[in-house]
Short mmCIF file of C-alpha atoms in Angstrom, two decimals:
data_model
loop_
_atom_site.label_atom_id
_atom_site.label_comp_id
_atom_site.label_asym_id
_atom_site.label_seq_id
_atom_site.Cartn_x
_atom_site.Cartn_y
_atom_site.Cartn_z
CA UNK A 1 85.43 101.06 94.69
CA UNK A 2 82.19 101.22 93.34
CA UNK A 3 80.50 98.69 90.18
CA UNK A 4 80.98 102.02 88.17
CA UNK A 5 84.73 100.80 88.90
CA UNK A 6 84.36 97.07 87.87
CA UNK A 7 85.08 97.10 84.23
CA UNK A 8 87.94 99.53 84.50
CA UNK A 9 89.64 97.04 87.07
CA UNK A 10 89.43 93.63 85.53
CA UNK A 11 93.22 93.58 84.64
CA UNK A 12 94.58 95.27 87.82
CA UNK A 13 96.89 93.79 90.13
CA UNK A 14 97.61 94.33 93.82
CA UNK A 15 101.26 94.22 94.21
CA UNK A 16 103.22 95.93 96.46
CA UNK A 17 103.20 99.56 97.52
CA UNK A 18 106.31 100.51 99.02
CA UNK A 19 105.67 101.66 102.70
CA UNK A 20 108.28 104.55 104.47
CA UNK A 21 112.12 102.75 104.40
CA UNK A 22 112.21 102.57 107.80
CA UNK A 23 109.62 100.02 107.42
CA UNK A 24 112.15 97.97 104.88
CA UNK A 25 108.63 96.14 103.55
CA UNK A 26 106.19 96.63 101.34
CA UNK A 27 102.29 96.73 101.51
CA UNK A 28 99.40 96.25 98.69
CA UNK A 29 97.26 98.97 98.62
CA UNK A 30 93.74 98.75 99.33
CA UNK A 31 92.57 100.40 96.26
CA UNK A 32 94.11 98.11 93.84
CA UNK A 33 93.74 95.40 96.12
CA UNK A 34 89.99 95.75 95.43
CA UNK A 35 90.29 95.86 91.93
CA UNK A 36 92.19 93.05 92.23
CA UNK A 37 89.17 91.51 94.45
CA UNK A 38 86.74 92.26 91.91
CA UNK A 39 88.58 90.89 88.98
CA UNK A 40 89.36 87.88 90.95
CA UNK A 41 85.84 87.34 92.13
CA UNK A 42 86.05 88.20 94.98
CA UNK A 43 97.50 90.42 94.63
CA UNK A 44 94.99 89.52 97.14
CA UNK A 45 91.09 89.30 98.02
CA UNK A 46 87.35 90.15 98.08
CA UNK A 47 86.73 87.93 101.60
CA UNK A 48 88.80 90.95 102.69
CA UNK A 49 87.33 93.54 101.46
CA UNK A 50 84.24 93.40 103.30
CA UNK A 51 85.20 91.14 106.07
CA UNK A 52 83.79 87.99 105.11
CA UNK A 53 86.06 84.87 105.32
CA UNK A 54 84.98 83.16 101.95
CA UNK A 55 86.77 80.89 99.71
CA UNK A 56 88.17 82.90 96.58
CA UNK A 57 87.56 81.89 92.79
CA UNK A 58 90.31 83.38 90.78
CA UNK A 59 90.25 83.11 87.14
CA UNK A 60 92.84 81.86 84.99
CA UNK A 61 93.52 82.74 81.10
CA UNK A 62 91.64 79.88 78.63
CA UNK A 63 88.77 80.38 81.26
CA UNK A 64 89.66 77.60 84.25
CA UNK A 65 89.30 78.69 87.25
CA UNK A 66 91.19 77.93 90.88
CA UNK A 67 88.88 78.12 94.34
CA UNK A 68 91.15 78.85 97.07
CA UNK A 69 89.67 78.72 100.81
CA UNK A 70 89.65 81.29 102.79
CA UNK A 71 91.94 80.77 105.98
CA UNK A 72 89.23 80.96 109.25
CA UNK A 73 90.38 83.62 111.61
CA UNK A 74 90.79 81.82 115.02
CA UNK A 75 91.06 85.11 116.96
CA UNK A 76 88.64 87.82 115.62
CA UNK A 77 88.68 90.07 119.06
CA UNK A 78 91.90 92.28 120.63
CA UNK A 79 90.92 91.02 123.70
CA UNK A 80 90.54 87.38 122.91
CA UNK A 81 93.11 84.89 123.69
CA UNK A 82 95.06 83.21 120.71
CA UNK A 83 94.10 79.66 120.54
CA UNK A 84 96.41 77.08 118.12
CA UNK A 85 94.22 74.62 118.45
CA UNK A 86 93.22 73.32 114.85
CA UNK A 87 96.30 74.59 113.99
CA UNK A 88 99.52 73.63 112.50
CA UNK A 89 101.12 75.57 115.35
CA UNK A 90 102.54 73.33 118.70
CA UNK A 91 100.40 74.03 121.58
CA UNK A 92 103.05 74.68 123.72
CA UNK A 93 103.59 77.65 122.07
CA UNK A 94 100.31 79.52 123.10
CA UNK A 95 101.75 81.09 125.83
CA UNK A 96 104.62 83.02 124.56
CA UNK A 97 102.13 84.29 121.82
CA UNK A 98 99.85 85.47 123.80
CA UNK A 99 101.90 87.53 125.54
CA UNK A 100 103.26 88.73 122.22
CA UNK A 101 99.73 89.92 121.22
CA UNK A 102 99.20 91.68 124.59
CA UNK A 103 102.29 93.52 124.05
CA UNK A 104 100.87 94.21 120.58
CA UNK A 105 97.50 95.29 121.97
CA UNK A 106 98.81 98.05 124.33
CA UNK A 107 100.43 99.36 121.36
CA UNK A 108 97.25 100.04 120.17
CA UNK A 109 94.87 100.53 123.36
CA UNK A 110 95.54 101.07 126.82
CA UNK A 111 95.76 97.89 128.61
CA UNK A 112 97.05 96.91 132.41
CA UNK A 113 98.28 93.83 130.41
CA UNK A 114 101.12 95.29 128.14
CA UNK A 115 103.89 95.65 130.58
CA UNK A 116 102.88 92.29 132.65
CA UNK A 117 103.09 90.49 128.99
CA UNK A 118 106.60 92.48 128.37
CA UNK A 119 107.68 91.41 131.11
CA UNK A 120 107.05 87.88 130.82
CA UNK A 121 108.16 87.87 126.99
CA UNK A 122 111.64 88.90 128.73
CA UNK A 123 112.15 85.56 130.79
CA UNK A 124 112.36 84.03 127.19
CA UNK A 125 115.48 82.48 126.53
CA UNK A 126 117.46 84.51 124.02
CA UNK A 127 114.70 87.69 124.14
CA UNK A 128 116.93 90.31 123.87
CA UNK A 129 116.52 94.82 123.89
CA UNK A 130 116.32 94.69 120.02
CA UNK A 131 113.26 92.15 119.75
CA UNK A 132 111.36 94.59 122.06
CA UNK A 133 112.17 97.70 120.23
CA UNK A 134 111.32 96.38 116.74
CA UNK A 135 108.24 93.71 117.23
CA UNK A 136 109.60 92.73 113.87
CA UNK A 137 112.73 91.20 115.23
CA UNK A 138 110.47 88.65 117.09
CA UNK A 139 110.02 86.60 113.94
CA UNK A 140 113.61 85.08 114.50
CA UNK A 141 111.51 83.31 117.53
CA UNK A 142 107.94 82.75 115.89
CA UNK A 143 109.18 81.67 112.75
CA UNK A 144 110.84 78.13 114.38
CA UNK A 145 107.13 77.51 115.95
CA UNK A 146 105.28 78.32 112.71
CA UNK A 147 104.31 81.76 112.69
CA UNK A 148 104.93 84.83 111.03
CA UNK A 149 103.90 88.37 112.59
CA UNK A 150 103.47 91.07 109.83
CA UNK A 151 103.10 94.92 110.93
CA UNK A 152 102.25 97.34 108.20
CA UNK A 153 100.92 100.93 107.88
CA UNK A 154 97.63 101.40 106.49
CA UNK A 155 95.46 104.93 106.44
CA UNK A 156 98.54 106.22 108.48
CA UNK A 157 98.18 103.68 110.91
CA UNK A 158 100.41 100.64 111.69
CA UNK A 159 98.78 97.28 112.01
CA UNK A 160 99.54 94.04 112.80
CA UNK A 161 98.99 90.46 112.58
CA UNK A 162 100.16 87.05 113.33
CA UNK A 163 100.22 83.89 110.73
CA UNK A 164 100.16 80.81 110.20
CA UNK A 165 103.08 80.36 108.16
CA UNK A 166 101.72 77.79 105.05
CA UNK A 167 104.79 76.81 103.51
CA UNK A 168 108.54 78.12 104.49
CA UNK A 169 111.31 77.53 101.57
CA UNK A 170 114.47 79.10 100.41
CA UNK A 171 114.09 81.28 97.72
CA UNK A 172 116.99 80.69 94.91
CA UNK A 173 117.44 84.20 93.24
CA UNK A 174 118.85 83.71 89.21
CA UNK A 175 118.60 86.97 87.35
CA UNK A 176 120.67 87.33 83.49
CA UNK A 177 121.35 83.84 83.96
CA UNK A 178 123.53 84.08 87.05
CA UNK A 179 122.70 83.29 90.90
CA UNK A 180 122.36 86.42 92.49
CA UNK A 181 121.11 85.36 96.33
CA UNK A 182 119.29 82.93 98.61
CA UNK A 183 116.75 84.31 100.89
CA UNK A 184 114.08 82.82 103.42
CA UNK A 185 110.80 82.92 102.50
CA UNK A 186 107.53 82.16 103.94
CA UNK A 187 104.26 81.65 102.50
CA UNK A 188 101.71 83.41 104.93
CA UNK A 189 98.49 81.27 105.95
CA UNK A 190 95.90 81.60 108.46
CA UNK A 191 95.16 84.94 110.75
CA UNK A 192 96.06 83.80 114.41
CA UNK A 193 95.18 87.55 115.18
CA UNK A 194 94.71 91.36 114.40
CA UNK A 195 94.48 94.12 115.59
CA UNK A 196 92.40 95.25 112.81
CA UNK A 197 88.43 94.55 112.96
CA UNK A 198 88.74 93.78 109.31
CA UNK A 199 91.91 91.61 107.64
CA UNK A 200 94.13 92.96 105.15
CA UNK A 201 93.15 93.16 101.44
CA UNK A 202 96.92 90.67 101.65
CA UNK A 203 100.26 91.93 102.58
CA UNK A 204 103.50 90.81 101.01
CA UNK A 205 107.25 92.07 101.29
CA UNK A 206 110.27 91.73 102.96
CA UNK A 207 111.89 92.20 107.14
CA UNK A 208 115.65 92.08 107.50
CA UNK A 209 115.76 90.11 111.20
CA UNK A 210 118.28 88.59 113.13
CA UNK A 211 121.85 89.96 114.09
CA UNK A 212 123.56 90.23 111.51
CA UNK A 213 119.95 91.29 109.58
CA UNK A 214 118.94 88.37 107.07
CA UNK A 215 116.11 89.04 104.81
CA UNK A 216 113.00 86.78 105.18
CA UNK A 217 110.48 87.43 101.84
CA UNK A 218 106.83 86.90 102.85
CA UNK A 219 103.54 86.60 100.55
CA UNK A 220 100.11 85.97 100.80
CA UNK A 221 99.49 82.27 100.29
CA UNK A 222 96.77 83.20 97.14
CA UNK A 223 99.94 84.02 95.04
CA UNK A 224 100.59 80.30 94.82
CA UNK A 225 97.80 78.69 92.61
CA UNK A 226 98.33 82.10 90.03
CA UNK A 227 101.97 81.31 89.68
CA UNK A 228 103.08 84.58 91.16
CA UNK A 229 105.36 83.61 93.83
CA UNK A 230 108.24 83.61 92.39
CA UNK A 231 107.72 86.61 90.81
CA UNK A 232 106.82 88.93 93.49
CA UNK A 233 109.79 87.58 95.24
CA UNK A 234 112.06 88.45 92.27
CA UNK A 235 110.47 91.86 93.09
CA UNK A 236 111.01 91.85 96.22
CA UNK A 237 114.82 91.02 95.85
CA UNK A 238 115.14 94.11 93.73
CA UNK A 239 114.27 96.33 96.70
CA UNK A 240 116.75 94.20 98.75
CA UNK A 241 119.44 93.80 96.63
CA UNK A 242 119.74 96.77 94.36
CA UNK A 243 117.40 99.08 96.65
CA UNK A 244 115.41 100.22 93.59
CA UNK A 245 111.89 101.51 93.65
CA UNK A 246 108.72 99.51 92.42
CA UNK A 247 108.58 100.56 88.67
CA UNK A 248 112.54 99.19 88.51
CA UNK A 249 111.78 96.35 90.61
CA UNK A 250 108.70 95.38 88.36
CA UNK A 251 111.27 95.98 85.68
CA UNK A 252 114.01 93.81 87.21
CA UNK A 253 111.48 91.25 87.67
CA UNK A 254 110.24 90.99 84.09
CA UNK A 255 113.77 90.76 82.89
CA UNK A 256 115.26 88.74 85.48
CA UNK A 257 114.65 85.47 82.46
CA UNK A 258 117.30 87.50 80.43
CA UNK A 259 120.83 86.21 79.72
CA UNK A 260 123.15 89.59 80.80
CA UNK A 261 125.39 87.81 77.80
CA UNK A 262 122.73 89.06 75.30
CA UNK A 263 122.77 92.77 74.40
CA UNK A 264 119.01 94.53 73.73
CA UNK A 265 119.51 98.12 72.32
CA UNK A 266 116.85 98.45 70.25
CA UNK A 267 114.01 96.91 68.26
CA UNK A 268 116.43 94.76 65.83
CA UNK A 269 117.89 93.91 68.53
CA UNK A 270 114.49 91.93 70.23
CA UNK A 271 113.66 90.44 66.83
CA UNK A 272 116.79 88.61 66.07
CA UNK A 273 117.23 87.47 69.80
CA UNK A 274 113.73 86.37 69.24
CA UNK A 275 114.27 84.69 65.68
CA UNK A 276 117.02 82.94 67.03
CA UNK A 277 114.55 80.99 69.56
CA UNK A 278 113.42 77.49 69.23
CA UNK A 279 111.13 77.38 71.35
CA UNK A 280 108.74 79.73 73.52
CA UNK A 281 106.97 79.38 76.65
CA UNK A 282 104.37 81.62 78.64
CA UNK A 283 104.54 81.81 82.22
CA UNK A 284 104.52 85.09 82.29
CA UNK A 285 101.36 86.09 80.90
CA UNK A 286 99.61 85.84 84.22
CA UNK A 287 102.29 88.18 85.57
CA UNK A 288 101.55 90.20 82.73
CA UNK A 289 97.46 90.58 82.83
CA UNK A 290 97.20 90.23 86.81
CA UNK A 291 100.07 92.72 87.95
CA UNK A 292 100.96 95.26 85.14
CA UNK A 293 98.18 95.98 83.08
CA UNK A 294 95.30 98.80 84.57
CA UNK A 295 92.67 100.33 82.75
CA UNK A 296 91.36 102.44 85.26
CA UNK A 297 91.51 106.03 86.56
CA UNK A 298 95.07 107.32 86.51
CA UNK A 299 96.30 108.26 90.40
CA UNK A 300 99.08 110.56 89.51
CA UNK A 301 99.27 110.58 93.69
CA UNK A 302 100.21 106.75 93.62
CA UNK A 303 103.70 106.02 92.52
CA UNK A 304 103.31 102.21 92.19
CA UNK A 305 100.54 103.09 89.70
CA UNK A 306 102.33 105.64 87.62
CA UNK A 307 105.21 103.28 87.59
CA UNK A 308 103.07 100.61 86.35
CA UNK A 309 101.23 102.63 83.97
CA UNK A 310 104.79 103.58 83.02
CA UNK A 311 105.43 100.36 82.21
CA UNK A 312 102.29 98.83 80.69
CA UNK A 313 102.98 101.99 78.24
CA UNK A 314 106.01 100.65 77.31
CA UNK A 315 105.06 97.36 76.50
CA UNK A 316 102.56 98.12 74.42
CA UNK A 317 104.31 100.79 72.16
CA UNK A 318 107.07 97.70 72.10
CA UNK A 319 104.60 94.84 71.34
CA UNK A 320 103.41 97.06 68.27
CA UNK A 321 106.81 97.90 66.95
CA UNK A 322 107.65 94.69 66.92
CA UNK A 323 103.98 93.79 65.50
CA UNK A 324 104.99 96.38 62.56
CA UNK A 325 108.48 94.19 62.08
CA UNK A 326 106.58 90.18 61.97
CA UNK A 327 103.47 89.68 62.41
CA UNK A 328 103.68 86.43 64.45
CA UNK A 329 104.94 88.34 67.31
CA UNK A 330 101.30 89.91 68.68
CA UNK A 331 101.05 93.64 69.35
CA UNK A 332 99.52 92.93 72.84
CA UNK A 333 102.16 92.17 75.43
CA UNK A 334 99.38 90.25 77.74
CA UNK A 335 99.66 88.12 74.61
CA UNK A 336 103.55 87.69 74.02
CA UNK A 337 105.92 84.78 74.92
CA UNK A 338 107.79 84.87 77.64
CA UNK A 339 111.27 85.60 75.82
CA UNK A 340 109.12 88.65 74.04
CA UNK A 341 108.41 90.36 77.35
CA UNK A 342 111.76 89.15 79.22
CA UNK A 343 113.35 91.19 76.21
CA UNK A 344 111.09 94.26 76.05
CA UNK A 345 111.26 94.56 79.92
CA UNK A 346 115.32 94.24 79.78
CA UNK A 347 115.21 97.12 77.40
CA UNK A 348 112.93 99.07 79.72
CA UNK A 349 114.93 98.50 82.14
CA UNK A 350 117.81 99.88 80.76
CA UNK A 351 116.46 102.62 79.83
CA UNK A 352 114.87 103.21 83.68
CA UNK A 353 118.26 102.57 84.76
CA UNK A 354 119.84 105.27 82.49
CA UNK A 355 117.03 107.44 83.27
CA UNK A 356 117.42 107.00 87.51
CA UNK A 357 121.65 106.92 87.42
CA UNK A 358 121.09 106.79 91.16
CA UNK A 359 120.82 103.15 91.00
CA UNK A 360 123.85 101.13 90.04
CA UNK A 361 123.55 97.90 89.56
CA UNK A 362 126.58 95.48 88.96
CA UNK A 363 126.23 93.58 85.31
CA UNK A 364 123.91 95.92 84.04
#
């Protein structure tokens, strides 16, 4: 993207683009990625964009700013050996994922060291046909020492990498006021390796592992300090649990705040659920500004886009009516509380829902 580009992406977010379902994760394109990157300073970040490692400054609404560092890439070369060293990661480990990488590498280029290293990841305890098959089943192992391996498709070509994990938690899904799951989830850290030259603008999504498959959610570890965790995991447990695409899980996510109890038909509707209120917070607004809202060239090609476009249109038309109705609630959704946008959205959502009667979700 060029600086002709700059002002048209100050509001873009780089969520997740749904890779093929046989992938069962999702990736965040490079384009908004970099409008992310520029708006950030540098849903994920300039050091990647042009392969320097450099700490990011992220702004925040009021005009504070967070400085996240950049996580050093301790193996920059397909050839190199993975060292943990300086890591979080037990040394003993180093072996078994370094063979892991060299079965990784011949994946890639033609190496005398891909079966040797399959071979030797077999006299692991426990290794069994399915790990091989899908590299992604390996995480049941590397998660226990630490890491997290992440293989995506970008330009029509699958990558991979392996992580540091950060942080590791259990994700408590509540949507319309009711529990609705518990899932794994791992905050991705340092690079140990690629087999890119460059990083990824940041990756984020979801692997079913294990036997019986258990979803693990994984994000990159810059959606902590904007308060976006939970929310792209919210997202994320839309694809799992209802299977729904990214406009309705988006949706889902926005209105996941909203009692089920509480019926939104229509405009009335919103302003008495939002008269009877006492009091309002606003931790969605840098959901809101960071991952809906674009104001750049349309991509009719990119279905993420539409569906956010889709959205942010919405919103807006919502924000107003409801502008038209009082005039303490603003007209700009990157503005509203978060009951005004958990209300909106659950109307949206309905409406998606009504619109795509392919997806059925129970309580909706």
């Amino acid at each position: 993207m060029g600086n002709g580009g700059l002002e048209g992406a100050l509001e873009t977010s780089a969520m997740a683009v749904e890779s093929p379902k046989s992938m069962g994760r999702s990736i965040f394109s490079s384009k908004t990625a970099q409008a992310l990157g520029f708006a950030a300073a540098l849903y994920m970040s300039g050091c990647a964009t042009d392969g320097r490692r450099v700490p990011m400054t992220i702004g925040l609404p009021g005009g504070q700013t967070v400085t996240i560092p950049a996580p050093p890439r301790t193996s920059a070369s397909l050839d190199d050996r993975i060292s943990l060293e300086g890591t979080s990661v037990d040394p003993k480990h180093e072996e078994f994922v370094n063979h892991l990488k060299d079965v990784a590498v011949a994946k890639y280029k033609p190496t005398g060291k891909g079966q040797k290293a399959l071979t030797e990841l077999r006299k692991y305890v426990n290794i069994e046909e399915r790990h091989i098959m899908n590299i992604r089943e390996i995480n049941e192992f590397l998660m226990p020492m630490g890491m997290f391996l992440v293989e995506f498709f970008k330009n029509g070509v699958i990558n991979m990498d392996i992580n540091e994990i950060q942080t590791k938690d259990k994700f408590e899904a509540y949507a319309g006021g009711e529990h609705i799951g518990t899932y794994d989830r791992v905050i991705l850290g340092k690079t140990l390796f690629s087999t890119k030259t460059l990083p990824p603008p940041g990756v984020g999504g979801r692997y079913g592992i294990g036997s019986p498959k258990k979803y693990v959610i994984f994000l990159p570890y810059y959606l902590v300090p904007l308060n976006l965790a939970d929310y792209a995991s919210m997202h994320e447990v839309g694809h799992i649990k209802y299977n729904i695409d990214e406009e309705g899980a988006d949706l889902f996510a926005l209105s996941a705040g909203m009692s089920r109890k509480i019926k939104i038909e229509n405009l009335s509707d919103i302003d008495n659920y939002l008269k009877n209120q006492t009091s309002l917070t606003y931790k969605l607004q840098d959901a809101i500004k960071r991952i809906i809202f674009y104001t750049g060239k349309m991509d009719k090609n990119d279905p993420t886009l539409v569906g956010r476009v889709n959205i942010q249109n919405g919103l807006t038309d919502l924000s107003r009516k409801i502008n038209s109705i009082d005039s303490q609630y603003p007209s700009d959704p990157r503005k509203a509380s978060d009951q005004q946008i958990q209300a909106m959205s659950k109307l949206l959502f309905d409406r998606f829902l009504m619109k795509n009667p392919i997806y059925r979700l129970s309580g909706y």
